[in-house]
Structures are given as structure tokens and as C-alpha cells.
Amino acid sequence: MANLDDLPIRESLKGRVPYGAPQLHVPVALNVNENTHGIPEVVAMDIITRLAAEVLTINRYPDREFVELRDALAKYLGHDLSREQIWAANGSNEVIQQILQAFGGPGRKALGFGPTYSMYRIISDGTDTEYVDAGRDERYELSVETAVAAIKQHSPDIILLCSPNNPTGTPLSLEVIEAVYSATSGVVVVDEAYAEFAYPDTPSAITLLEGRERLMVSRTMSKAFAFAGARVGYLAADPAVIDALRLVRLPYHLSAFTQAAALAALSHSELMLSAVADIRVQRDRIIAELIEMHLDPYRSDSNFVLFGGVDSPKDVWQQLLESGVLVRDVGIDGTLRVTAGTEAETTQFLDTLREVLKG
Ligand SMILES: *Cc1c(COP(=O)(O)O)cnc(C)c1O
């Protein structure tokens, strides 16, 4: 058997490593920010019914423009959005990849503010877009000054703003997004993967779309919506942006099954989001109890918490795993990240961590 180095792979991909959060089967999996609550049975039944109907016409290609799904997503997002302003793909990762394909590429530059979502660099590499990591302020906050200075310094074609930021949980104010938009002639992507977990009066960057044709807001059904396995991400932007993405998407990229399942889930959106309030409570409980353990959690507007003060993250990660609790070592010194699970899972994490720290 050959290995990767024996192949005539593109120069820019040599030595790169793929996305690799461990997929381990453990009783308490709190490592990739999924919604760990199962989906309600009535929704499950409705999905099955719609999938069954699709089987009968599966010899045909699906609606390439997924019109019904775009209508449903527009309705879900509100803000008077219409079908023409909505796009979707197999996860928001694919949406972001399409954006990089259309607006990035050889000779072009994407700018992110790390530590941030690891896929930004991986998708940049895959599309031969140069990726620049501009860093953040104290405690991973991002100020107007820091963001604008990085844009002046690097003149990026694409700016990737993760709001709230993964893996740190840090909220991002609309003020920063507006300043970034004004400071660039490139496109600005606001990744709102965790938007539904934000406090109720937190405005979405969707409110900034009007009159800003280079602004794009991506969302996903993978997190709050408890639909990670179905692979549905989406985007709100000017209709011209959607036209740009049509140039690079593969025909019929959203399968008939994906469209049907997403439509069924969206028709029950309130039910699908019913665990969000409890997840927020568990997140705040994690922060409070970690402080009691003399650890250093960062503020979080999402369904996960990054915490510092861990002397040996690798050892603590391993010991938690041996007790059946999987969290994430995101590679930031002295920290681990944990997803807020159900009340029982969260209790198990906190109790096990207390034991581990006692040594
Ligand atoms: C999980 C996540 C995504 C979503 O990925 P999908 O491809 O939609 O499952 C996007 N951005 C961030 C920051 C995430 O954490």
C-alpha cells in the first residue's frame, strides 16, 4: 500500500491534516457541540412519512433550486427574507466551501480571527485560498480596532467572522461586523452556527443585510436544531451572492431525502428547538460550577464552554474519557471545551471532572 506522500498531490496540500475530532462511542459525548437531546417522536414520524413519499420518485433528480426548502428557511429566519436571499447546502461547511470557491481561490486571501473554527483554514487550503489568522484581544474578545487593523494590514478578499466564536464561545457585536464591512471591499461572512443559543435580545447579523450586498450570514440545522446527521446548512445574503454560489455548486447537491427531511423538521421548528432553553441553563450551570472548582471558564453565548486553568489538558481529557465522558481538547494551552448536554449528562461531566481534579 502506498502512502499519501507517494501520490502526486497538489503542492499546497502536502503535509496538511484533515479535520479530526475523535468519533468515539462513549456514554456521554460532549465534544462536537451537537444538541444531545433526541428529536421529538412526532417529528421523527413526520420525517419518515416524507422520506417514504420521496422514495417513490427517487429515480428522478431532486429540485435543483430546492425552492420549497428555501421558502421554509426564509420563513424560519423571518426578517422579511425571501427565497431569492436564501441558499442551502450539505451543512454550513459546504456553504462556506462554496463561498471560498466563488470568492477565494489562487491569489486570493481569507482572513480569520483565531482561535476560531478550524474548518476555515481547512476549507481555505482545499480551495487554494491563502488563509491568514489575525488573532484576538484579551480573553478572545474581538474589538473594532483589532478587526479593522487586521483588514488594513492584510487586505483580505474574504473575512470570516464566527459569531459567537467557536471554540471560545465569545459573542461578537454588530458594531464589529458593521466596522469590518466598511473597512473592506471583500466579502464578509458571519457564521452564526450557534445563533439560537444566544440570549433573546441578541440581534442577528441578518438585520444588517439590507444595503450590504457583500455581507453573508450562515446558519446550520446541526446545532440548536438537533439535526447534525442530516447535514443541512444555509445562508442569507443578497440575491446576487446566491447567483455567485450557483456558479460553483454541483448540480442537485441537496438530495431529495435531505430536502424532505429538512422540510419536515422545519415544519416543527418550535418543537425542534424545545431543548434550547434547557441547554442554556446547563451552559450557565457549567460556567458557575467550573468557577467553584477554581477553573476559568470564558463567557459563552453558545451551547459550549471553553475553560482554562487546566494544568494538563491531555491528561484530564484522557481521564474523563476513561470514565465515559468525551470533551474536546482544541489545542489551546491549559484549556478544554465542553458541550452543554442534557441535565444528566452535564451532571455526569461535572461530577467526573471534580473527581479527576481531586486526583
Ligand atoms: C458546527 C459548526 C458549523 C456547522 O457545521 P455543519 O457543516 O453545518 O454541520 C459551522 N460553523 C461553526 C463555527 C461550527 O461550530
PDB file of C-alpha atoms in Angstrom, residues 85-324:
ATOM      1  CA  GLN A  85     -31.944  35.656  -0.493  1.00  0.00           C
ATOM      2  CA  ILE A  86     -31.588  32.088   0.777  1.00  0.00           C
ATOM      3  CA  TRP A  87     -29.164  29.298  -0.111  1.00  0.00           C
ATOM      4  CA  ALA A  88     -28.535  25.892   1.458  1.00  0.00           C
ATOM      5  CA  ALA A  89     -26.082  23.011   1.223  1.00  0.00           C
ATOM      6  CA  ASN A  90     -24.970  19.841   2.963  1.00  0.00           C
ATOM      7  CA  GLY A  91     -24.004  21.529   6.206  1.00  0.00           C
ATOM      8  CA  SER A  92     -22.846  25.110   6.571  1.00  0.00           C
ATOM      9  CA  ASN A  93     -19.348  23.760   5.967  1.00  0.00           C
ATOM     10  CA  GLU A  94     -20.394  23.183   2.370  1.00  0.00           C
ATOM     11  CA  VAL A  95     -21.942  26.654   2.188  1.00  0.00           C
ATOM     12  CA  ILE A  96     -18.631  28.117   3.387  1.00  0.00           C
ATOM     13  CA  GLN A  97     -16.742  25.967   0.891  1.00  0.00           C
ATOM     14  CA  GLN A  98     -18.924  27.296  -1.933  1.00  0.00           C
ATOM     15  CA  ILE A  99     -18.240  30.854  -0.764  1.00  0.00           C
ATOM     16  CA  LEU A 100     -14.485  30.153  -0.842  1.00  0.00           C
ATOM     17  CA  GLN A 101     -14.811  28.554  -4.281  1.00  0.00           C
ATOM     18  CA  ALA A 102     -16.651  31.589  -5.637  1.00  0.00           C
ATOM     19  CA  PHE A 103     -14.826  34.435  -3.884  1.00  0.00           C
ATOM     20  CA  GLY A 104     -11.483  32.850  -2.958  1.00  0.00           C
ATOM     21  CA  GLY A 105      -9.069  30.643  -4.861  1.00  0.00           C
ATOM     22  CA  PRO A 106      -5.469  31.027  -6.061  1.00  0.00           C
ATOM     23  CA  GLY A 107      -4.109  34.540  -5.465  1.00  0.00           C
ATOM     24  CA  ARG A 108      -6.902  35.346  -3.028  1.00  0.00           C
ATOM     25  CA  LYS A 109      -6.813  35.695   0.734  1.00  0.00           C
ATOM     26  CA  ALA A 110      -9.196  34.775   3.558  1.00  0.00           C
ATOM     27  CA  LEU A 111      -8.863  36.354   6.999  1.00  0.00           C
ATOM     28  CA  GLY A 112      -9.998  34.772  10.278  1.00  0.00           C
ATOM     29  CA  PHE A 113      -9.522  35.750  13.910  1.00  0.00           C
ATOM     30  CA  GLY A 114      -8.076  32.784  15.775  1.00  0.00           C
ATOM     31  CA  PRO A 115      -8.522  30.768  17.763  1.00  0.00           C
ATOM     32  CA  THR A 116     -11.622  30.228  15.646  1.00  0.00           C
ATOM     33  CA  TYR A 117     -13.440  27.493  13.735  1.00  0.00           C
ATOM     34  CA  SER A 118     -10.811  25.059  12.435  1.00  0.00           C
ATOM     35  CA  MET A 119     -12.666  24.450   9.166  1.00  0.00           C
ATOM     36  CA  TYR A 120     -11.920  27.994   7.933  1.00  0.00           C
ATOM     37  CA  ARG A 121      -8.287  27.085   7.388  1.00  0.00           C
ATOM     38  CA  ILE A 122      -9.068  23.604   6.070  1.00  0.00           C
ATOM     39  CA  ILE A 123     -11.591  24.904   3.516  1.00  0.00           C
ATOM     40  CA  SER A 124      -9.158  27.666   2.521  1.00  0.00           C
ATOM     41  CA  ASP A 125      -6.446  25.050   1.904  1.00  0.00           C
ATOM     42  CA  GLY A 126      -8.857  22.909  -0.094  1.00  0.00           C
ATOM     43  CA  THR A 127      -9.719  25.822  -2.383  1.00  0.00           C
ATOM     44  CA  ASP A 128      -6.126  27.095  -2.623  1.00  0.00           C
ATOM     45  CA  THR A 129      -7.062  30.297  -0.851  1.00  0.00           C
ATOM     46  CA  GLU A 130      -4.363  31.815   1.365  1.00  0.00           C
ATOM     47  CA  TYR A 131      -5.569  31.816   4.994  1.00  0.00           C
ATOM     48  CA  VAL A 132      -4.373  34.498   7.418  1.00  0.00           C
ATOM     49  CA  ASP A 133      -5.006  34.198  11.159  1.00  0.00           C
ATOM     50  CA  ALA A 134      -5.175  37.685  12.675  1.00  0.00           C
ATOM     51  CA  GLY A 135      -5.627  36.707  16.331  1.00  0.00           C
ATOM     52  CA  ARG A 136      -7.865  38.244  19.001  1.00  0.00           C
ATOM     53  CA  ASP A 137      -7.758  40.513  22.051  1.00  0.00           C
ATOM     54  CA  GLU A 138      -7.634  39.595  25.752  1.00  0.00           C
ATOM     55  CA  ARG A 139      -9.870  36.655  26.636  1.00  0.00           C
ATOM     56  CA  TYR A 140     -10.543  36.055  22.927  1.00  0.00           C
ATOM     57  CA  GLU A 141     -12.720  39.144  22.526  1.00  0.00           C
ATOM     58  CA  LEU A 142     -12.613  40.935  19.170  1.00  0.00           C
ATOM     59  CA  SER A 143     -12.735  44.731  19.136  1.00  0.00           C
ATOM     60  CA  VAL A 144     -13.434  47.073  16.220  1.00  0.00           C
ATOM     61  CA  GLU A 145      -9.830  48.338  16.440  1.00  0.00           C
ATOM     62  CA  THR A 146      -8.248  44.878  16.245  1.00  0.00           C
ATOM     63  CA  ALA A 147     -10.515  43.705  13.431  1.00  0.00           C
ATOM     64  CA  VAL A 148     -10.117  46.838  11.310  1.00  0.00           C
ATOM     65  CA  ALA A 149      -6.327  46.967  11.831  1.00  0.00           C
ATOM     66  CA  ALA A 150      -6.038  43.373  10.560  1.00  0.00           C
ATOM     67  CA  ILE A 151      -8.071  44.231   7.449  1.00  0.00           C
ATOM     68  CA  LYS A 152      -5.865  47.268   6.720  1.00  0.00           C
ATOM     69  CA  GLN A 153      -2.756  45.126   7.174  1.00  0.00           C
ATOM     70  CA  HIS A 154      -3.800  42.090   5.105  1.00  0.00           C
ATOM     71  CA  SER A 155      -6.352  43.374   2.540  1.00  0.00           C
ATOM     72  CA  PRO A 156      -8.315  40.101   2.515  1.00  0.00           C
ATOM     73  CA  ASP A 157     -10.831  39.111  -0.171  1.00  0.00           C
ATOM     74  CA  ILE A 158     -12.924  37.149   2.351  1.00  0.00           C
ATOM     75  CA  ILE A 159     -13.384  37.850   6.056  1.00  0.00           C
ATOM     76  CA  LEU A 160     -14.689  35.051   8.256  1.00  0.00           C
ATOM     77  CA  LEU A 161     -16.396  36.198  11.462  1.00  0.00           C
ATOM     78  CA  CYS A 162     -17.631  33.472  13.773  1.00  0.00           C
ATOM     79  CA  SER A 163     -20.479  34.786  15.952  1.00  0.00           C
ATOM     80  CA  PRO A 164     -20.436  33.533  18.652  1.00  0.00           C
ATOM     81  CA  ASN A 165     -16.922  32.247  18.149  1.00  0.00           C
ATOM     82  CA  ASN A 166     -16.103  28.550  18.220  1.00  0.00           C
ATOM     83  CA  PRO A 167     -14.133  27.237  20.174  1.00  0.00           C
ATOM     84  CA  THR A 168     -14.135  30.138  22.639  1.00  0.00           C
ATOM     85  CA  GLY A 169     -17.882  30.919  22.859  1.00  0.00           C
ATOM     86  CA  THR A 170     -17.199  34.660  22.584  1.00  0.00           C
ATOM     87  CA  PRO A 171     -20.121  36.810  21.373  1.00  0.00           C
ATOM     88  CA  LEU A 172     -19.479  39.338  18.601  1.00  0.00           C
ATOM     89  CA  SER A 173     -21.218  42.703  18.495  1.00  0.00           C
ATOM     90  CA  LEU A 174     -22.941  44.049  15.382  1.00  0.00           C
ATOM     91  CA  GLU A 175     -20.743  47.114  15.767  1.00  0.00           C
ATOM     92  CA  VAL A 176     -17.691  44.999  14.861  1.00  0.00           C
ATOM     93  CA  ILE A 177     -19.458  43.471  11.861  1.00  0.00           C
ATOM     94  CA  GLU A 178     -20.503  46.908  10.562  1.00  0.00           C
ATOM     95  CA  ALA A 179     -16.971  48.267  11.013  1.00  0.00           C
ATOM     96  CA  VAL A 180     -15.452  45.241   9.261  1.00  0.00           C
ATOM     97  CA  TYR A 181     -17.850  45.622   6.353  1.00  0.00           C
ATOM     98  CA  SER A 182     -16.996  49.315   5.966  1.00  0.00           C
ATOM     99  CA  ALA A 183     -13.263  48.613   6.112  1.00  0.00           C
ATOM    100  CA  THR A 184     -13.177  46.075   3.255  1.00  0.00           C
ATOM    101  CA  SER A 185     -14.140  45.746  -0.377  1.00  0.00           C
ATOM    102  CA  GLY A 186     -14.108  41.961   0.066  1.00  0.00           C
ATOM    103  CA  VAL A 187     -16.939  39.730   1.230  1.00  0.00           C
ATOM    104  CA  VAL A 188     -17.818  39.347   4.917  1.00  0.00           C
ATOM    105  CA  VAL A 189     -19.138  36.011   6.154  1.00  0.00           C
ATOM    106  CA  VAL A 190     -20.796  35.944   9.575  1.00  0.00           C
ATOM    107  CA  ASP A 191     -21.014  32.340  10.763  1.00  0.00           C
ATOM    108  CA  GLU A 192     -23.984  32.184  13.142  1.00  0.00           C
ATOM    109  CA  ALA A 193     -23.912  28.410  13.712  1.00  0.00           C
ATOM    110  CA  TYR A 194     -24.965  28.908  17.340  1.00  0.00           C
ATOM    111  CA  ALA A 195     -27.345  31.861  16.942  1.00  0.00           C
ATOM    112  CA  GLU A 196     -30.334  30.130  18.542  1.00  0.00           C
ATOM    113  CA  PHE A 197     -28.425  29.761  21.815  1.00  0.00           C
ATOM    114  CA  ALA A 198     -27.826  33.492  22.163  1.00  0.00           C
ATOM    115  CA  TYR A 199     -29.711  35.482  24.779  1.00  0.00           C
ATOM    116  CA  PRO A 200     -33.149  36.505  23.426  1.00  0.00           C
ATOM    117  CA  ASP A 201     -32.363  40.180  22.730  1.00  0.00           C
ATOM    118  CA  THR A 202     -29.115  39.463  20.838  1.00  0.00           C
ATOM    119  CA  PRO A 203     -29.558  40.822  17.305  1.00  0.00           C
ATOM    120  CA  SER A 204     -28.545  38.650  14.336  1.00  0.00           C
ATOM    121  CA  ALA A 205     -26.281  39.955  11.577  1.00  0.00           C
ATOM    122  CA  ILE A 206     -29.290  39.265   9.335  1.00  0.00           C
ATOM    123  CA  THR A 207     -30.529  42.699  10.488  1.00  0.00           C
ATOM    124  CA  LEU A 208     -27.515  44.217   8.685  1.00  0.00           C
ATOM    125  CA  LEU A 209     -28.116  42.618   5.267  1.00  0.00           C
ATOM    126  CA  GLU A 210     -30.171  45.446   3.797  1.00  0.00           C
ATOM    127  CA  GLY A 211     -27.923  47.592   1.594  1.00  0.00           C
ATOM    128  CA  ARG A 212     -24.835  45.399   2.192  1.00  0.00           C
ATOM    129  CA  GLU A 213     -24.507  43.132  -0.835  1.00  0.00           C
ATOM    130  CA  ARG A 214     -21.107  41.754   0.242  1.00  0.00           C
ATOM    131  CA  LEU A 215     -22.413  40.516   3.619  1.00  0.00           C
ATOM    132  CA  MET A 216     -23.417  36.862   4.121  1.00  0.00           C
ATOM    133  CA  VAL A 217     -24.883  35.214   7.217  1.00  0.00           C
ATOM    134  CA  SER A 218     -24.548  31.434   7.501  1.00  0.00           C
ATOM    135  CA  ARG A 219     -26.601  29.215   9.791  1.00  0.00           C
ATOM    136  CA  THR A 220     -26.928  25.490  10.358  1.00  0.00           C
ATOM    137  CA  MET A 221     -29.518  22.949  11.438  1.00  0.00           C
ATOM    138  CA  SER A 222     -26.708  20.909  13.050  1.00  0.00           C
ATOM    139  CA  LYS A 223     -26.613  22.529  16.468  1.00  0.00           C
ATOM    140  CA  ALA A 224     -29.690  24.037  18.154  1.00  0.00           C
ATOM    141  CA  PHE A 225     -31.961  22.307  15.653  1.00  0.00           C
ATOM    142  CA  ALA A 226     -30.717  18.824  16.646  1.00  0.00           C
ATOM    143  CA  PHE A 227     -30.209  17.807  13.004  1.00  0.00           C
ATOM    144  CA  ALA A 228     -26.442  17.286  12.643  1.00  0.00           C
ATOM    145  CA  GLY A 229     -26.764  13.888  10.972  1.00  0.00           C
ATOM    146  CA  ALA A 230     -28.994  15.249   8.196  1.00  0.00           C
ATOM    147  CA  ARG A 231     -26.335  17.749   7.015  1.00  0.00           C
ATOM    148  CA  VAL A 232     -28.233  20.969   6.346  1.00  0.00           C
ATOM    149  CA  GLY A 233     -26.637  24.399   6.490  1.00  0.00           C
ATOM    150  CA  TYR A 234     -27.903  27.602   4.918  1.00  0.00           C
ATOM    151  CA  LEU A 235     -27.153  31.201   4.110  1.00  0.00           C
ATOM    152  CA  ALA A 236     -28.948  34.545   3.948  1.00  0.00           C
ATOM    153  CA  ALA A 237     -27.474  37.165   1.608  1.00  0.00           C
ATOM    154  CA  ASP A 238     -28.184  39.421  -1.346  1.00  0.00           C
ATOM    155  CA  PRO A 239     -29.684  37.513  -4.330  1.00  0.00           C
ATOM    156  CA  ALA A 240     -26.512  38.320  -6.311  1.00  0.00           C
ATOM    157  CA  VAL A 241     -24.469  36.306  -3.794  1.00  0.00           C
ATOM    158  CA  ILE A 242     -26.786  33.349  -4.334  1.00  0.00           C
ATOM    159  CA  ASP A 243     -26.157  33.691  -8.092  1.00  0.00           C
ATOM    160  CA  ALA A 244     -22.411  33.550  -7.406  1.00  0.00           C
ATOM    161  CA  LEU A 245     -22.805  30.321  -5.423  1.00  0.00           C
ATOM    162  CA  ARG A 246     -24.785  28.761  -8.277  1.00  0.00           C
ATOM    163  CA  LEU A 247     -21.614  29.026 -10.383  1.00  0.00           C
ATOM    164  CA  VAL A 248     -19.721  26.610  -8.148  1.00  0.00           C
ATOM    165  CA  ARG A 249     -22.293  24.278  -6.588  1.00  0.00           C
ATOM    166  CA  LEU A 250     -22.670  20.803  -8.018  1.00  0.00           C
ATOM    167  CA  PRO A 251     -25.996  20.247  -9.765  1.00  0.00           C
ATOM    168  CA  TYR A 252     -28.612  18.682  -7.475  1.00  0.00           C
ATOM    169  CA  HIS A 253     -26.300  18.988  -4.468  1.00  0.00           C
ATOM    170  CA  LEU A 254     -29.170  18.690  -1.976  1.00  0.00           C
ATOM    171  CA  SER A 255     -30.673  15.221  -2.226  1.00  0.00           C
ATOM    172  CA  ALA A 256     -34.421  14.670  -2.306  1.00  0.00           C
ATOM    173  CA  PHE A 257     -34.125  12.944   1.085  1.00  0.00           C
ATOM    174  CA  THR A 258     -32.233  15.879   2.595  1.00  0.00           C
ATOM    175  CA  GLN A 259     -34.793  18.370   1.310  1.00  0.00           C
ATOM    176  CA  ALA A 260     -37.726  16.286   2.545  1.00  0.00           C
ATOM    177  CA  ALA A 261     -36.232  15.690   5.980  1.00  0.00           C
ATOM    178  CA  ALA A 262     -35.330  19.355   6.421  1.00  0.00           C
ATOM    179  CA  LEU A 263     -38.818  20.453   5.372  1.00  0.00           C
ATOM    180  CA  ALA A 264     -40.411  18.087   7.869  1.00  0.00           C
ATOM    181  CA  ALA A 265     -38.128  19.311  10.662  1.00  0.00           C
ATOM    182  CA  LEU A 266     -38.722  22.990   9.815  1.00  0.00           C
ATOM    183  CA  SER A 267     -42.479  22.468   9.919  1.00  0.00           C
ATOM    184  CA  HIS A 268     -41.951  21.641  13.626  1.00  0.00           C
ATOM    185  CA  SER A 269     -39.332  24.258  14.372  1.00  0.00           C
ATOM    186  CA  GLU A 270     -40.702  25.208  17.777  1.00  0.00           C
ATOM    187  CA  LEU A 271     -40.647  21.580  18.900  1.00  0.00           C
ATOM    188  CA  MET A 272     -37.209  21.024  17.398  1.00  0.00           C
ATOM    189  CA  LEU A 273     -35.892  23.970  19.408  1.00  0.00           C
ATOM    190  CA  SER A 274     -37.653  22.995  22.631  1.00  0.00           C
ATOM    191  CA  ALA A 275     -34.430  21.828  24.339  1.00  0.00           C
ATOM    192  CA  VAL A 276     -32.595  25.101  23.683  1.00  0.00           C
ATOM    193  CA  ALA A 277     -33.799  26.784  26.887  1.00  0.00           C
ATOM    194  CA  ASP A 278     -32.624  23.836  28.986  1.00  0.00           C
ATOM    195  CA  ILE A 279     -29.277  23.715  27.169  1.00  0.00           C
ATOM    196  CA  ARG A 280     -28.732  27.395  28.037  1.00  0.00           C
ATOM    197  CA  VAL A 281     -29.470  26.587  31.691  1.00  0.00           C
ATOM    198  CA  GLN A 282     -26.919  23.749  31.593  1.00  0.00           C
ATOM    199  CA  ARG A 283     -24.334  26.019  29.936  1.00  0.00           C
ATOM    200  CA  ASP A 284     -24.740  28.640  32.669  1.00  0.00           C
ATOM    201  CA  ARG A 285     -24.598  25.900  35.303  1.00  0.00           C
ATOM    202  CA  ILE A 286     -21.317  24.617  33.793  1.00  0.00           C
ATOM    203  CA  ILE A 287     -19.835  28.114  33.987  1.00  0.00           C
ATOM    204  CA  ALA A 288     -20.957  28.586  37.605  1.00  0.00           C
ATOM    205  CA  GLU A 289     -19.708  25.175  38.769  1.00  0.00           C
ATOM    206  CA  LEU A 290     -16.373  25.458  36.947  1.00  0.00           C
ATOM    207  CA  ILE A 291     -15.759  28.740  38.778  1.00  0.00           C
ATOM    208  CA  GLU A 292     -16.484  26.919  42.065  1.00  0.00           C
ATOM    209  CA  MET A 293     -13.830  24.376  41.030  1.00  0.00           C
ATOM    210  CA  HIS A 294     -11.373  27.302  40.645  1.00  0.00           C
ATOM    211  CA  LEU A 295     -11.264  26.820  36.884  1.00  0.00           C
ATOM    212  CA  ASP A 296     -11.511  29.719  34.429  1.00  0.00           C
ATOM    213  CA  PRO A 297     -14.484  29.470  32.040  1.00  0.00           C
ATOM    214  CA  TYR A 298     -14.770  32.033  29.227  1.00  0.00           C
ATOM    215  CA  ARG A 299     -18.038  33.844  28.587  1.00  0.00           C
ATOM    216  CA  SER A 300     -20.204  31.949  26.138  1.00  0.00           C
ATOM    217  CA  ASP A 301     -23.224  32.780  24.064  1.00  0.00           C
ATOM    218  CA  SER A 302     -23.399  29.280  22.599  1.00  0.00           C
ATOM    219  CA  ASN A 303     -24.028  25.695  23.754  1.00  0.00           C
ATOM    220  CA  PHE A 304     -20.455  25.047  24.831  1.00  0.00           C
ATOM    221  CA  VAL A 305     -17.915  26.389  27.299  1.00  0.00           C
ATOM    222  CA  LEU A 306     -14.152  26.797  26.921  1.00  0.00           C
ATOM    223  CA  PHE A 307     -12.413  26.734  30.278  1.00  0.00           C
ATOM    224  CA  GLY A 308      -8.866  27.472  31.326  1.00  0.00           C
ATOM    225  CA  GLY A 309      -6.915  26.680  34.466  1.00  0.00           C
ATOM    226  CA  VAL A 310      -6.426  23.032  33.450  1.00  0.00           C
ATOM    227  CA  ASP A 311      -2.832  22.081  34.274  1.00  0.00           C
ATOM    228  CA  SER A 312      -2.641  19.165  31.897  1.00  0.00           C
ATOM    229  CA  PRO A 313      -5.496  19.167  29.370  1.00  0.00           C
ATOM    230  CA  LYS A 314      -4.349  15.940  27.687  1.00  0.00           C
ATOM    231  CA  ASP A 315      -4.322  14.017  30.980  1.00  0.00           C
ATOM    232  CA  VAL A 316      -7.654  15.438  32.139  1.00  0.00           C
ATOM    233  CA  TRP A 317      -9.173  14.702  28.693  1.00  0.00           C
ATOM    234  CA  GLN A 318      -7.935  11.096  28.921  1.00  0.00           C
ATOM    235  CA  GLN A 319      -9.165  10.573  32.477  1.00  0.00           C
ATOM    236  CA  LEU A 320     -12.603  11.953  31.621  1.00  0.00           C
ATOM    237  CA  LEU A 321     -12.713   9.610  28.631  1.00  0.00           C
ATOM    238  CA  GLU A 322     -11.843   6.616  30.797  1.00  0.00           C
ATOM    239  CA  SER A 323     -14.923   7.486  32.861  1.00  0.00           C
ATOM    240  CA  GLY A 324     -17.074   7.658  29.733  1.00  0.00           C
TER     241      GLY A 324
END
